[in-house]
Amino acid sequence: MTFPWPTTPPTAAQRAAFAGATVRPYWLDALPAREREPPLEGPAEADLCIVGAGFTGLWASLHAKAEDPARDVVVLEADTVGIGASGRNGGFALGSLTHGIENGLARFAAEMPALERLGRENFAGFVADVERLGIDCELELTGDVGVALEPHELAWVEETAELLERHGHEHEVFDREAIQAEVASPTYLGGVWDKTDAALVHPGKLVVGLADAARAVGVRIHERTPATRIVDDPTGVRVLVPAGHVRARSVLLATSAYPPLLRAIRRYVAPVYDYALMTEPLSPAQRESIGWKRRQGLGDMANQFHYYRLTSDDRILWGGYDAVYRYGGPVRPELDDDEASFAKLSQHFFATFPQLEGVRFSHRWGGAIDTCSRFSVFFGTAHGGHVAYAVGYTGLGVVSTRFGARVGLDLLDGRETEATRLRYVRSKPVPFPPEPLRSGVIQLTRNRLDAADRNAGRRGLWLRTLDRLGLGFDS
Ligand SMILES: Cc1cc2nc3c(=O)[nH]c(=O)nc-3n(C[C@H](O)[C@H](O)[C@H](O)COP(=O)(O)OP(=O)(O)OC[C@H]3O[C@@H](n4cnc5c(N)ncnc54)[C@H](O)[C@@H]3O)c2cc1C
C-alpha cells in the first residue's frame, strides 16, 4: 500500500503551526473596512427580491438590472455580503457546470455538449464581466493541475487527459520528473494540467466587487436582514424580515447551504463543512524552494482531496480533505473552527512540502458547502412561480453561480431558453433521506470513500451501488 498521508497523529509542531491563526476567512480579513448596508426596517416594495448576498444573489441582481435598468431590485442578506461560501472558498474559478466532465457524463451524457458549451460561454462572460465592471479580484488565468500521489492515480491522469482532449480542453500531462520540476513535492507521481477555463480569484474581492457594482446600478442591499418566512400576497409574495417585509412579484432564493425558507430545498441539500488554512506570506527562499512558477491551482486526485493555491502575496491556501457533516446539518459561526480537521490539514501540508517546515498559518476557517447528490446546481419554483431557487453547487460555484443566477431569473420570468429546456435544469437531484438516516448514510459513504483511498482507489459494494443509482457524496 502506498497511502500518501502519515498514519500517526499530528505532531505538536504541526498543531502549533496553526494554533495562533485567526479564525476567520483570510479573504474577508484582507478587505478594507467598509460601511455596512442598513438593515431593512418597515414595509418595502420591489419587483424582484433576492435572498442572500453571495455570488448567486449578487449575479442575479446584476443580470436583472442589465436586462431592465428600471427593475426595482432588493437584496436581503442575513449577515454581511460574502459571509457565506462566497467569501470563504478556495477561489478556484472553473468553467464546468457539472462538477467536472466525468460527473457530467455520468449524469447528463446526452446534454454534455450543450453543458460544456454553456459552461464555456459562462466562463468567458465571467471574465468579461469582471473586466467590464472593473472588479480587481486578482484574476489569474493559471489553469488547474490534478496531481497523482499514488500509482493507481496515474491511470486517472491518463483518463482525465483523454476526457479533456475529447472535450477540446488544452492540457498537458506531467510524468513524475516533470510534475516535480513544476511544483517541488516529494509526494507527486504525475499530473495533468487543464489550461482551459480554469483560473484563480480572490473571492473576497470578487464578492464585494459584485456588491459595489450592484449598488452602482441601483440595487438596494440590506445587511443584517434575515428573511424569516415567505407568505402569499395578492400580487406576488411577501418576504418577512424581523422588522418589516418586502412585497415583491418575484423572489429568488440564493441561500446555499443555510437553513432554507422552502422545505423542498432541505430534502436535497446537506450542509457539509470544508476547512482551510492560509500560511503567512512565504519568504523569497521558501517561495523558491517550491518552484510553482506558473502558479496553477492544484488538487490531489483521491476521493478525499486537498485543493491549494498561491495568493498574490505568495501565501499558500491549503484546504479540503475532511468533509464534515453534522447531525441535522447545522450552519453556525462556531463550526468555523475544528481542531481535528486543522491538525490533519497541517500534517498533510508539511508532508506535501517538507521544505516549508517552520512556516506558520495566519488564518484558519471553515465553510458550509451546499452538497447535493448530483454535485451541481439545481432549480425549482414555488408559491405559484413567484419564488425560484438556485442551490446545490457542491463546492464548485465560483463561476457557475453566474449561470445559476441567470437560469433562476429566467425561471422566475417564465422565459424559455436553451438552458431552461435542459434536463439539467428541469430535473432534481435524488433527495437525501431525512435524519437520523441522513447522517448515517453520509457517514457511511465518507467512511467508504476513505477506505477506497486507502485501498488503491478500489470502490467497495456500497460505493458501487451508489454509482449505479447515480448517487454520490462530494464537496
Ligand atoms: C470552504 C469552501 C471552499 C470552496 N472552494 C471553492 C472553489 O475553490 N471553487 C469553487 O468554484 N467553489 C468553491 N466553493 C463553493 C462556492 O464557494 C459556492 O458554490 C458559492 O460561493 C455559492 O454561492 P452562493 O451565493 O450560492 O452561496 P453563499 O455564498 O453561501 O451565499 C448565501 C448567502 O445567503 C445568506 N442567507 C442565507 N439564509 C438567509 C436568509 N434566510 N435571509 C437572508 N440571507 C440569507 C447567507 O448569509 C449568505 O451570505 C467552496 C465552498 C467552501 C465552503
mmCIF file of C-alpha atoms and ligand atoms in Angstrom, residues 27 50-59 75-94 96 199-201 203 207 222 224-229 239-241 253-261 272-276 307 309 317 319-320 365-370 377 390-401 475, ligand 1:
data_model
loop_
_atom_site.group_PDB
_atom_site.id
_atom_site.type_symbol
_atom_site.label_atom_id
_atom_site.label_comp_id
_atom_site.label_asym_id
_atom_site.label_seq_id
_atom_site.Cartn_x
_atom_site.Cartn_y
_atom_site.Cartn_z
ATOM 1 C CA TRP A 27 -10.212 36.676 2.112
ATOM 2 C CA ILE A 50 -33.248 38.311 -3.767
ATOM 3 C CA VAL A 51 -32.467 36.474 -0.539
ATOM 4 C CA GLY A 52 -28.713 36.025 0.034
ATOM 5 C CA ALA A 53 -25.792 38.292 -0.911
ATOM 6 C CA GLY A 54 -23.291 35.708 -2.101
ATOM 7 C CA PHE A 55 -22.255 35.167 -5.712
ATOM 8 C CA THR A 56 -25.658 33.769 -6.792
ATOM 9 C CA GLY A 57 -27.704 36.586 -5.319
ATOM 10 C CA LEU A 58 -25.387 39.357 -6.499
ATOM 11 C CA TRP A 59 -25.001 37.999 -10.043
ATOM 12 C CA VAL A 75 -31.195 42.029 -1.856
ATOM 13 C CA LEU A 76 -31.695 40.802 1.716
ATOM 14 C CA GLU A 77 -28.631 39.437 3.490
ATOM 15 C CA ALA A 78 -28.897 37.800 6.918
ATOM 16 C CA ASP A 79 -25.365 38.824 7.935
ATOM 17 C CA THR A 80 -22.913 40.638 5.657
ATOM 18 C CA VAL A 81 -22.107 40.463 1.952
ATOM 19 C CA GLY A 82 -19.924 37.421 1.234
ATOM 20 C CA ILE A 83 -20.147 35.883 4.700
ATOM 21 C CA GLY A 84 -21.257 32.541 3.211
ATOM 22 C CA ALA A 85 -19.347 30.209 0.923
ATOM 23 C CA SER A 86 -18.636 33.087 -1.484
ATOM 24 C CA GLY A 87 -16.244 34.755 0.955
ATOM 25 C CA ARG A 88 -14.565 31.602 2.230
ATOM 26 C CA ASN A 89 -13.825 29.387 -0.771
ATOM 27 C CA GLY A 90 -10.588 28.383 -2.473
ATOM 28 C CA GLY A 91 -11.037 30.873 -5.294
ATOM 29 C CA PHE A 92 -10.695 28.180 -7.972
ATOM 30 C CA ALA A 93 -12.652 29.663 -10.870
ATOM 31 C CA LEU A 94 -13.555 26.771 -13.158
ATOM 32 C CA SER A 96 -17.572 23.424 -15.579
ATOM 33 C CA ALA A 199 -8.405 30.474 -13.201
ATOM 34 C CA LEU A 200 -7.879 31.748 -9.677
ATOM 35 C CA VAL A 201 -9.562 34.702 -7.997
ATOM 36 C CA PRO A 203 -13.151 35.539 -3.728
ATOM 37 C CA VAL A 207 -17.981 39.235 -3.875
ATOM 38 C CA HIS A 222 -29.849 45.293 3.226
ATOM 39 C CA ARG A 224 -28.188 42.060 8.900
ATOM 40 C CA THR A 225 -31.649 41.340 7.474
ATOM 41 C CA PRO A 226 -32.563 37.652 7.668
ATOM 42 C CA ALA A 227 -35.624 36.632 5.698
ATOM 43 C CA THR A 228 -37.717 34.577 8.092
ATOM 44 C CA ARG A 229 -40.727 33.498 6.001
ATOM 45 C CA VAL A 239 -40.786 38.157 2.349
ATOM 46 C CA LEU A 240 -40.871 38.694 6.096
ATOM 47 C CA VAL A 241 -37.837 40.014 7.992
ATOM 48 C CA LEU A 253 -33.635 32.310 -3.050
ATOM 49 C CA ALA A 254 -29.836 32.231 -3.166
ATOM 50 C CA THR A 255 -29.280 30.821 0.302
ATOM 51 C CA SER A 256 -26.905 27.944 -0.496
ATOM 52 C CA ALA A 257 -26.261 25.649 2.495
ATOM 53 C CA TYR A 258 -28.130 27.812 5.025
ATOM 54 C CA PRO A 259 -31.411 26.661 6.586
ATOM 55 C CA PRO A 260 -33.768 27.106 3.642
ATOM 56 C CA LEU A 261 -37.021 29.036 3.529
ATOM 57 C CA VAL A 272 -21.090 19.842 4.562
ATOM 58 C CA TYR A 273 -18.229 21.709 6.214
ATOM 59 C CA ASP A 274 -14.906 22.070 4.487
ATOM 60 C CA TYR A 275 -11.851 23.545 6.261
ATOM 61 C CA ALA A 276 -8.905 25.617 5.067
ATOM 62 C CA TYR A 307 -7.003 21.897 -3.004
ATOM 63 C CA ARG A 309 -3.058 27.650 -4.441
ATOM 64 C CA LEU A 317 -4.129 28.358 0.835
ATOM 65 C CA GLY A 319 -7.928 23.237 2.172
ATOM 66 C CA GLY A 320 -10.168 20.224 1.835
ATOM 67 C CA TRP A 365 -11.618 28.771 8.824
ATOM 68 C CA GLY A 366 -14.402 26.511 7.692
ATOM 69 C CA GLY A 367 -17.398 26.933 5.450
ATOM 70 C CA ALA A 368 -20.609 25.137 4.642
ATOM 71 C CA ILE A 369 -20.983 23.606 1.196
ATOM 72 C CA ASP A 370 -24.477 23.079 -0.268
ATOM 73 C CA VAL A 377 -26.780 23.417 -9.070
ATOM 74 C CA ALA A 390 -30.751 28.032 -7.400
ATOM 75 C CA VAL A 391 -28.745 25.952 -4.901
ATOM 76 C CA GLY A 392 -26.610 22.796 -4.692
ATOM 77 C CA TYR A 393 -23.324 23.834 -6.345
ATOM 78 C CA THR A 394 -21.472 21.317 -4.127
ATOM 79 C CA GLY A 395 -18.142 23.065 -3.835
ATOM 80 C CA LEU A 396 -17.900 24.357 -7.403
ATOM 81 C CA GLY A 397 -19.757 27.624 -7.578
ATOM 82 C CA VAL A 398 -17.265 30.449 -8.029
ATOM 83 C CA VAL A 399 -18.097 30.718 -11.733
ATOM 84 C CA SER A 400 -21.199 28.536 -12.126
ATOM 85 C CA THR A 401 -23.172 30.812 -9.765
ATOM 86 C CA SER A 475 -17.510 18.572 -1.580
HETATM 87 C C1 LIG B 1 -14.512 26.119 2.143
HETATM 88 C C2 LIG B 1 -15.090 26.222 0.759
HETATM 89 C C3 LIG B 1 -14.247 26.150 -0.353
HETATM 90 C C4 LIG B 1 -14.774 26.257 -1.637
HETATM 91 N N1 LIG B 1 -13.917 26.312 -2.704
HETATM 92 C C5 LIG B 1 -14.405 26.546 -3.954
HETATM 93 C C6 LIG B 1 -13.530 26.760 -5.048
HETATM 94 O O1 LIG B 1 -12.310 26.822 -4.893
HETATM 95 N N2 LIG B 1 -14.081 26.921 -6.283
HETATM 96 C C7 LIG B 1 -15.433 26.911 -6.476
HETATM 97 O O2 LIG B 1 -15.878 27.046 -7.619
HETATM 98 N N3 LIG B 1 -16.288 26.787 -5.434
HETATM 99 C C8 LIG B 1 -15.811 26.631 -4.189
HETATM 100 N N4 LIG B 1 -16.663 26.549 -3.135
HETATM 101 C C9 LIG B 1 -18.111 26.699 -3.394
HETATM 102 C C10 LIG B 1 -18.519 28.149 -3.665
HETATM 103 O O3 LIG B 1 -17.917 28.976 -2.707
HETATM 104 C C11 LIG B 1 -20.035 28.244 -3.590
HETATM 105 O O4 LIG B 1 -20.598 27.334 -4.519
HETATM 106 C C12 LIG B 1 -20.580 29.636 -3.904
HETATM 107 O O5 LIG B 1 -19.899 30.626 -3.199
HETATM 108 C C13 LIG B 1 -22.070 29.671 -3.586
HETATM 109 O O6 LIG B 1 -22.518 30.987 -3.656
HETATM 110 P P1 LIG B 1 -23.978 31.318 -3.169
HETATM 111 O O7 LIG B 1 -24.197 32.768 -3.404
HETATM 112 O O8 LIG B 1 -24.936 30.387 -3.806
HETATM 113 O O9 LIG B 1 -23.971 30.979 -1.619
HETATM 114 P P2 LIG B 1 -23.317 31.760 -0.366
HETATM 115 O O10 LIG B 1 -22.088 32.470 -0.729
HETATM 116 O O11 LIG B 1 -23.248 30.796 0.758
HETATM 117 O O12 LIG B 1 -24.393 32.864 -0.046
HETATM 118 C C14 LIG B 1 -25.601 32.592 0.606
HETATM 119 C C15 LIG B 1 -25.946 33.848 1.395
HETATM 120 O O13 LIG B 1 -27.298 33.774 1.814
HETATM 121 C C16 LIG B 1 -27.382 34.364 3.084
HETATM 122 N N5 LIG B 1 -28.612 33.846 3.692
HETATM 123 C C17 LIG B 1 -28.884 32.554 3.997
HETATM 124 N N6 LIG B 1 -30.129 32.454 4.512
HETATM 125 C C18 LIG B 1 -30.648 33.708 4.515
HETATM 126 C C19 LIG B 1 -31.893 34.257 4.924
HETATM 127 N N7 LIG B 1 -32.870 33.485 5.421
HETATM 128 N N8 LIG B 1 -32.085 35.579 4.792
HETATM 129 C C20 LIG B 1 -31.111 36.377 4.266
HETATM 130 N N9 LIG B 1 -29.919 35.902 3.874
HETATM 131 C C21 LIG B 1 -29.679 34.588 3.992
HETATM 132 C C22 LIG B 1 -26.125 33.915 3.781
HETATM 133 O O14 LIG B 1 -25.807 34.734 4.890
HETATM 134 C C23 LIG B 1 -25.108 34.019 2.651
HETATM 135 O O15 LIG B 1 -24.473 35.275 2.613
HETATM 136 C C24 LIG B 1 -16.180 26.413 -1.829
HETATM 137 C C25 LIG B 1 -17.023 26.478 -0.730
HETATM 138 C C26 LIG B 1 -16.491 26.394 0.558
HETATM 139 C C27 LIG B 1 -17.425 26.497 1.734
#
